[in-house]
Amino acid sequence: MKPRILIVDDEKEFVETLAQRLTLREYDVTTAFSGKEAIETVRGYNFDVIILDVLMPGMDGVETLGEIKKLKPLTEVIMLTGNATVETAVEGMKLGASDYLMKPCETEDLVSKVQKAYERKAEHEERIRAVKVADIMSSPRSVL
Amino acid sequence: MAEVDWGESATAGLAFFGKMSACISHDIKNYLAIINEKAGLCGDLLMIAEQKGRPLDQDMVKELAQNIIKQVKRADQVVKNLNRIAHSVDTPCCTVDLDGIVALIAVIPERLLSAKGLRVKTNLPTSPLQVESNPFFLMYIMYYFIDIAMSASNNGEMQIDLKDVGDAGKITISGLSDAKGRLAETMPTPISVLEDKLGITVDLEGNEGEVVIRVPKAFGSKEVD
């Protein structure tokens, strides 16, 4: 299955072009242009990795991150910042983001971070599956 | 003209310059990010054409090139704005197009305002309104009230009107109702110092949520209509 990516940024030109580039690299890409739209999209669909801009009108990236983590705690979030300093991105990482990128970013760097985040989520899910299987094996009646 | 000691206003002005520079560099980085992705997509399409033999979509490449030019123009405008702010400290007093100053200070923090759900509309005279003043500190004073609006409101619209009232330019900033608590606080020292040095008056006693700044056409004169 292709890794499922959501890109969230109010800069439409940026989002659409990055989406095209990631699609060419065999990712399944969805876009959102605000924090609110991102949350609605996340409610209805499971993403592996979300690339989330920090500064957006209305709900900002950090607030959006909090909501995403409440809805889908396992989804990996990479913060994207247009600031030259990393304070906000670091704040995002304290709230559960797995990594950050600074605009403009190198394609190899972006793809590498997305791929690592995807693999981390897959490993995490695998560990949860293993625990559940072990639980069922130790007490088969619990399934009933 | 006598040497002006700007005192505490200079420190406050430096903080303002830092904020504007950060805002502008953020805008530039955003445009660079778009240019980076558009150019990257051109490269991706060429690579696919070379390596996989897929025909190059010439219309798409043309559109990407045109868009890159558009982003360069947007970034260039932002750099011009930065240049205008940077040169506004060249001389402590000069002939200033007040309408240009109002337009500039309304447009630079657009991204910060937009993040707060705020918009600034300007209503400027059709012909240039010139005053003898310090352009940098005029921007600082106007931004002080825009910043207050940003700290107090999560959405809405501000309006900045500029009128020629004979011996002065009258700037009316409205839409600050949510910020009336902040406006009621004592004006910070740098603003009071600037009122004195530039001869401007800042009036908060009119309509609720409205600030009127009068900038005399002659530097330092504090006459009323």
PDB file of N, CA, C and O in Angstrom, chain A residues 9-11 13-14 17-18 20-21 24-25 55-58 81-84 103-107, chain B residues 26 29-34 36-38 40-41 44-45 48 54 60 67 70-71 74 111 114-115:
ATOM      1  N   ASP A   9      -1.283  23.429   4.469  1.00  0.00           N
ATOM      2  CA  ASP A   9      -0.640  24.753   4.399  1.00  0.00           C
ATOM      3  C   ASP A   9      -1.622  25.693   3.701  1.00  0.00           C
ATOM      4  O   ASP A   9      -2.347  25.261   2.798  1.00  0.00           O
ATOM      5  N   ASP A  10      -1.638  26.969   4.115  1.00  0.00           N
ATOM      6  CA  ASP A  10      -2.550  27.906   3.460  1.00  0.00           C
ATOM      7  C   ASP A  10      -1.989  28.426   2.139  1.00  0.00           C
ATOM      8  O   ASP A  10      -2.702  29.074   1.388  1.00  0.00           O
ATOM      9  N   GLU A  11      -0.714  28.152   1.848  1.00  0.00           N
ATOM     10  CA  GLU A  11      -0.120  28.572   0.561  1.00  0.00           C
ATOM     11  C   GLU A  11      -0.499  27.528  -0.497  1.00  0.00           C
ATOM     12  O   GLU A  11       0.169  26.507  -0.652  1.00  0.00           O
ATOM     13  N   GLU A  13      -0.398  27.345  -3.746  1.00  0.00           N
ATOM     14  CA  GLU A  13       0.590  27.019  -4.798  1.00  0.00           C
ATOM     15  C   GLU A  13       1.610  26.028  -4.273  1.00  0.00           C
ATOM     16  O   GLU A  13       2.021  25.104  -4.977  1.00  0.00           O
ATOM     17  N   PHE A  14       2.038  26.237  -3.032  1.00  0.00           N
ATOM     18  CA  PHE A  14       3.042  25.361  -2.423  1.00  0.00           C
ATOM     19  C   PHE A  14       2.474  23.958  -2.231  1.00  0.00           C
ATOM     20  O   PHE A  14       3.090  22.957  -2.619  1.00  0.00           O
ATOM     21  N   THR A  17       1.834  21.996  -5.573  1.00  0.00           N
ATOM     22  CA  THR A  17       3.048  21.555  -6.269  1.00  0.00           C
ATOM     23  C   THR A  17       3.741  20.431  -5.497  1.00  0.00           C
ATOM     24  O   THR A  17       4.177  19.440  -6.090  1.00  0.00           O
ATOM     25  N   LEU A  18       3.825  20.596  -4.183  1.00  0.00           N
ATOM     26  CA  LEU A  18       4.444  19.541  -3.365  1.00  0.00           C
ATOM     27  C   LEU A  18       3.641  18.242  -3.495  1.00  0.00           C
ATOM     28  O   LEU A  18       4.217  17.150  -3.580  1.00  0.00           O
ATOM     29  N   GLN A  20       1.928  17.261  -6.094  1.00  0.00           N
ATOM     30  CA  GLN A  20       2.256  16.653  -7.395  1.00  0.00           C
ATOM     31  C   GLN A  20       3.586  15.902  -7.320  1.00  0.00           C
ATOM     32  O   GLN A  20       3.732  14.809  -7.847  1.00  0.00           O
ATOM     33  N   ARG A  21       4.559  16.514  -6.639  1.00  0.00           N
ATOM     34  CA  ARG A  21       5.897  15.912  -6.557  1.00  0.00           C
ATOM     35  C   ARG A  21       5.885  14.620  -5.742  1.00  0.00           C
ATOM     36  O   ARG A  21       6.547  13.648  -6.098  1.00  0.00           O
ATOM     37  N   LEU A  24       4.244  11.849  -7.738  1.00  0.00           N
ATOM     38  CA  LEU A  24       5.189  11.255  -8.701  1.00  0.00           C
ATOM     39  C   LEU A  24       6.108  10.241  -8.015  1.00  0.00           C
ATOM     40  O   LEU A  24       6.642   9.349  -8.655  1.00  0.00           O
ATOM     41  N   ARG A  25       6.303  10.410  -6.706  1.00  0.00           N
ATOM     42  CA  ARG A  25       7.164   9.497  -5.927  1.00  0.00           C
ATOM     43  C   ARG A  25       6.354   8.382  -5.277  1.00  0.00           C
ATOM     44  O   ARG A  25       6.780   7.802  -4.276  1.00  0.00           O
ATOM     45  N   LEU A  55       2.355  28.377  10.642  1.00  0.00           N
ATOM     46  CA  LEU A  55       1.616  29.648  10.636  1.00  0.00           C
ATOM     47  C   LEU A  55       0.517  29.624   9.576  1.00  0.00           C
ATOM     48  O   LEU A  55       0.786  29.674   8.380  1.00  0.00           O
ATOM     49  N   MET A  56      -0.723  29.506  10.045  1.00  0.00           N
ATOM     50  CA  MET A  56      -1.864  29.491   9.123  1.00  0.00           C
ATOM     51  C   MET A  56      -2.956  30.384   9.698  1.00  0.00           C
ATOM     52  O   MET A  56      -3.072  30.506  10.922  1.00  0.00           O
ATOM     53  N   PRO A  57      -3.795  30.980   8.830  1.00  0.00           N
ATOM     54  CA  PRO A  57      -4.898  31.786   9.350  1.00  0.00           C
ATOM     55  C   PRO A  57      -5.872  30.920  10.139  1.00  0.00           C
ATOM     56  O   PRO A  57      -6.042  29.746   9.833  1.00  0.00           O
ATOM     57  N   GLY A  58      -6.475  31.497  11.138  1.00  0.00           N
ATOM     58  CA  GLY A  58      -7.427  30.741  11.967  1.00  0.00           C
ATOM     59  C   GLY A  58      -6.676  29.818  12.905  1.00  0.00           C
ATOM     60  O   GLY A  58      -5.830  30.253  13.673  1.00  0.00           O
ATOM     61  N   THR A  81       7.938  24.889   8.834  1.00  0.00           N
ATOM     62  CA  THR A  81       7.969  26.288   9.276  1.00  0.00           C
ATOM     63  C   THR A  81       8.667  27.207   8.275  1.00  0.00           C
ATOM     64  O   THR A  81       9.666  26.825   7.669  1.00  0.00           O
ATOM     65  N   GLY A  82       8.092  28.397   8.143  1.00  0.00           N
ATOM     66  CA  GLY A  82       8.694  29.418   7.280  1.00  0.00           C
ATOM     67  C   GLY A  82       9.619  30.327   8.077  1.00  0.00           C
ATOM     68  O   GLY A  82      10.276  31.200   7.524  1.00  0.00           O
ATOM     69  N   ASN A  83       9.657  30.110   9.397  1.00  0.00           N
ATOM     70  CA  ASN A  83      10.559  30.912  10.233  1.00  0.00           C
ATOM     71  C   ASN A  83      11.989  30.431  10.062  1.00  0.00           C
ATOM     72  O   ASN A  83      12.229  29.263   9.783  1.00  0.00           O
ATOM     73  N   ALA A  84      12.909  31.373  10.270  1.00  0.00           N
ATOM     74  CA  ALA A  84      14.317  30.990  10.170  1.00  0.00           C
ATOM     75  C   ALA A  84      14.781  30.296  11.451  1.00  0.00           C
ATOM     76  O   ALA A  84      15.807  29.666  11.495  1.00  0.00           O
ATOM     77  N   LYS A 103      11.171  25.766   5.525  1.00  0.00           N
ATOM     78  CA  LYS A 103      10.981  26.187   4.126  1.00  0.00           C
ATOM     79  C   LYS A 103      12.136  27.075   3.690  1.00  0.00           C
ATOM     80  O   LYS A 103      12.545  27.926   4.488  1.00  0.00           O
ATOM     81  N   PRO A 104      12.601  27.024   2.485  1.00  0.00           N
ATOM     82  CA  PRO A 104      12.331  25.971   1.494  1.00  0.00           C
ATOM     83  C   PRO A 104      13.136  24.725   1.844  1.00  0.00           C
ATOM     84  O   PRO A 104      14.262  24.858   2.326  1.00  0.00           O
ATOM     85  N   CYS A 105      12.569  23.558   1.608  1.00  0.00           N
ATOM     86  CA  CYS A 105      13.291  22.350   2.035  1.00  0.00           C
ATOM     87  C   CYS A 105      13.791  21.537   0.840  1.00  0.00           C
ATOM     88  O   CYS A 105      13.205  21.556  -0.237  1.00  0.00           O
ATOM     89  N   GLU A 106      14.893  20.835   1.077  1.00  0.00           N
ATOM     90  CA  GLU A 106      15.464  19.963   0.058  1.00  0.00           C
ATOM     91  C   GLU A 106      14.525  18.767  -0.139  1.00  0.00           C
ATOM     92  O   GLU A 106      14.053  18.194   0.847  1.00  0.00           O
ATOM     93  N   THR A 107      14.278  18.409  -1.389  1.00  0.00           N
ATOM     94  CA  THR A 107      13.356  17.305  -1.668  1.00  0.00           C
ATOM     95  C   THR A 107      13.819  16.003  -1.004  1.00  0.00           C
ATOM     96  O   THR A 107      13.016  15.291  -0.405  1.00  0.00           O
TER      97      THR A 107
ATOM     98  N   HIS B  26       9.856  35.819   6.653  1.00  0.00           N
ATOM     99  CA  HIS B  26       8.918  34.693   6.622  1.00  0.00           C
ATOM    100  C   HIS B  26       8.207  34.659   5.262  1.00  0.00           C
ATOM    101  O   HIS B  26       8.060  33.596   4.648  1.00  0.00           O
ATOM    102  N   LYS B  29      10.648  33.482   2.604  1.00  0.00           N
ATOM    103  CA  LYS B  29      10.880  32.036   2.684  1.00  0.00           C
ATOM    104  C   LYS B  29       9.703  31.263   2.086  1.00  0.00           C
ATOM    105  O   LYS B  29       9.887  30.216   1.469  1.00  0.00           O
ATOM    106  N   ASN B  30       8.509  31.788   2.265  1.00  0.00           N
ATOM    107  CA  ASN B  30       7.341  31.128   1.667  1.00  0.00           C
ATOM    108  C   ASN B  30       7.389  31.167   0.143  1.00  0.00           C
ATOM    109  O   ASN B  30       7.101  30.174  -0.524  1.00  0.00           O
ATOM    110  N   TYR B  31       7.757  32.345  -0.400  1.00  0.00           N
ATOM    111  CA  TYR B  31       7.846  32.440  -1.866  1.00  0.00           C
ATOM    112  C   TYR B  31       8.984  31.564  -2.389  1.00  0.00           C
ATOM    113  O   TYR B  31       8.864  30.925  -3.434  1.00  0.00           O
ATOM    114  N   LEU B  32      10.093  31.541  -1.647  1.00  0.00           N
ATOM    115  CA  LEU B  32      11.212  30.676  -2.057  1.00  0.00           C
ATOM    116  C   LEU B  32      10.797  29.207  -2.043  1.00  0.00           C
ATOM    117  O   LEU B  32      11.204  28.431  -2.913  1.00  0.00           O
ATOM    118  N   ALA B  33       9.977  28.855  -1.045  1.00  0.00           N
ATOM    119  CA  ALA B  33       9.525  27.460  -0.951  1.00  0.00           C
ATOM    120  C   ALA B  33       8.678  27.099  -2.178  1.00  0.00           C
ATOM    121  O   ALA B  33       8.804  25.997  -2.722  1.00  0.00           O
ATOM    122  N   ILE B  34       7.834  28.026  -2.607  1.00  0.00           N
ATOM    123  CA  ILE B  34       7.000  27.768  -3.800  1.00  0.00           C
ATOM    124  C   ILE B  34       7.902  27.643  -5.029  1.00  0.00           C
ATOM    125  O   ILE B  34       7.768  26.703  -5.821  1.00  0.00           O
ATOM    126  N   ASN B  36      10.999  26.836  -5.137  1.00  0.00           N
ATOM    127  CA  ASN B  36      11.759  25.603  -4.977  1.00  0.00           C
ATOM    128  C   ASN B  36      10.953  24.384  -5.460  1.00  0.00           C
ATOM    129  O   ASN B  36      11.477  23.534  -6.188  1.00  0.00           O
ATOM    130  N   GLU B  37       9.675  24.334  -5.063  1.00  0.00           N
ATOM    131  CA  GLU B  37       8.849  23.177  -5.456  1.00  0.00           C
ATOM    132  C   GLU B  37       8.501  23.219  -6.937  1.00  0.00           C
ATOM    133  O   GLU B  37       8.481  22.182  -7.604  1.00  0.00           O
ATOM    134  N   LYS B  38       8.224  24.424  -7.473  1.00  0.00           N
ATOM    135  CA  LYS B  38       7.897  24.540  -8.908  1.00  0.00           C
ATOM    136  C   LYS B  38       9.103  24.126  -9.752  1.00  0.00           C
ATOM    137  O   LYS B  38       8.971  23.385 -10.727  1.00  0.00           O
ATOM    138  N   GLY B  40      11.539  22.271  -8.747  1.00  0.00           N
ATOM    139  CA  GLY B  40      11.729  20.842  -8.485  1.00  0.00           C
ATOM    140  C   GLY B  40      10.819  19.991  -9.345  1.00  0.00           C
ATOM    141  O   GLY B  40      11.231  18.956  -9.877  1.00  0.00           O
ATOM    142  N   LEU B  41       9.562  20.454  -9.498  1.00  0.00           N
ATOM    143  CA  LEU B  41       8.610  19.698 -10.326  1.00  0.00           C
ATOM    144  C   LEU B  41       9.056  19.706 -11.791  1.00  0.00           C
ATOM    145  O   LEU B  41       8.935  18.687 -12.483  1.00  0.00           O
ATOM    146  N   ASP B  44      11.620  17.120 -11.975  1.00  0.00           N
ATOM    147  CA  ASP B  44      11.011  15.778 -11.908  1.00  0.00           C
ATOM    148  C   ASP B  44      10.462  15.376 -13.282  1.00  0.00           C
ATOM    149  O   ASP B  44      10.663  14.247 -13.739  1.00  0.00           O
ATOM    150  N   LEU B  45       9.754  16.319 -13.930  1.00  0.00           N
ATOM    151  CA  LEU B  45       9.136  16.017 -15.229  1.00  0.00           C
ATOM    152  C   LEU B  45      10.196  15.716 -16.287  1.00  0.00           C
ATOM    153  O   LEU B  45      10.043  14.797 -17.098  1.00  0.00           O
ATOM    154  N   ILE B  48      11.678  12.256 -15.613  1.00  0.00           N
ATOM    155  CA  ILE B  48      10.770  11.185 -16.038  1.00  0.00           C
ATOM    156  C   ILE B  48      10.819  11.037 -17.566  1.00  0.00           C
ATOM    157  O   ILE B  48      10.832   9.934 -18.108  1.00  0.00           O
ATOM    158  N   ARG B  54       8.612   9.115 -20.991  1.00  0.00           N
ATOM    159  CA  ARG B  54       7.274   9.706 -21.053  1.00  0.00           C
ATOM    160  C   ARG B  54       7.400  11.087 -21.712  1.00  0.00           C
ATOM    161  O   ARG B  54       8.282  11.870 -21.344  1.00  0.00           O
ATOM    162  N   MET B  60       2.617  22.177 -19.353  1.00  0.00           N
ATOM    163  CA  MET B  60       2.795  22.181 -17.899  1.00  0.00           C
ATOM    164  C   MET B  60       4.106  22.866 -17.519  1.00  0.00           C
ATOM    165  O   MET B  60       4.146  23.659 -16.573  1.00  0.00           O
ATOM    166  N   ASN B  67       4.678  30.570 -13.515  1.00  0.00           N
ATOM    167  CA  ASN B  67       4.378  30.704 -12.089  1.00  0.00           C
ATOM    168  C   ASN B  67       5.615  31.076 -11.279  1.00  0.00           C
ATOM    169  O   ASN B  67       5.530  31.841 -10.317  1.00  0.00           O
ATOM    170  N   LYS B  70       5.988  34.645 -11.537  1.00  0.00           N
ATOM    171  CA  LYS B  70       4.992  35.312 -10.666  1.00  0.00           C
ATOM    172  C   LYS B  70       5.473  35.336  -9.210  1.00  0.00           C
ATOM    173  O   LYS B  70       5.376  36.367  -8.530  1.00  0.00           O
ATOM    174  N   GLN B  71       6.029  34.216  -8.753  1.00  0.00           N
ATOM    175  CA  GLN B  71       6.495  34.149  -7.355  1.00  0.00           C
ATOM    176  C   GLN B  71       7.706  35.074  -7.140  1.00  0.00           C
ATOM    177  O   GLN B  71       7.845  35.669  -6.073  1.00  0.00           O
ATOM    178  N   ARG B  74       6.354  38.480  -6.657  1.00  0.00           N
ATOM    179  CA  ARG B  74       5.780  38.644  -5.310  1.00  0.00           C
ATOM    180  C   ARG B  74       6.915  38.848  -4.291  1.00  0.00           C
ATOM    181  O   ARG B  74       6.844  39.735  -3.445  1.00  0.00           O
ATOM    182  N   ARG B 111       0.526  38.773   6.750  1.00  0.00           N
ATOM    183  CA  ARG B 111       0.517  37.353   7.122  1.00  0.00           C
ATOM    184  C   ARG B 111       0.212  37.178   8.617  1.00  0.00           C
ATOM    185  O   ARG B 111      -0.535  36.278   9.004  1.00  0.00           O
ATOM    186  N   SER B 114      -3.444  37.970   9.057  1.00  0.00           N
ATOM    187  CA  SER B 114      -4.250  36.888   8.510  1.00  0.00           C
ATOM    188  C   SER B 114      -4.270  35.690   9.459  1.00  0.00           C
ATOM    189  O   SER B 114      -5.297  35.041   9.639  1.00  0.00           O
ATOM    190  N   ALA B 115      -3.128  35.422  10.110  1.00  0.00           N
ATOM    191  CA  ALA B 115      -3.071  34.324  11.082  1.00  0.00           C
ATOM    192  C   ALA B 115      -4.021  34.584  12.247  1.00  0.00           C
ATOM    193  O   ALA B 115      -4.503  33.657  12.880  1.00  0.00           O
TER     194      ALA B 115
END
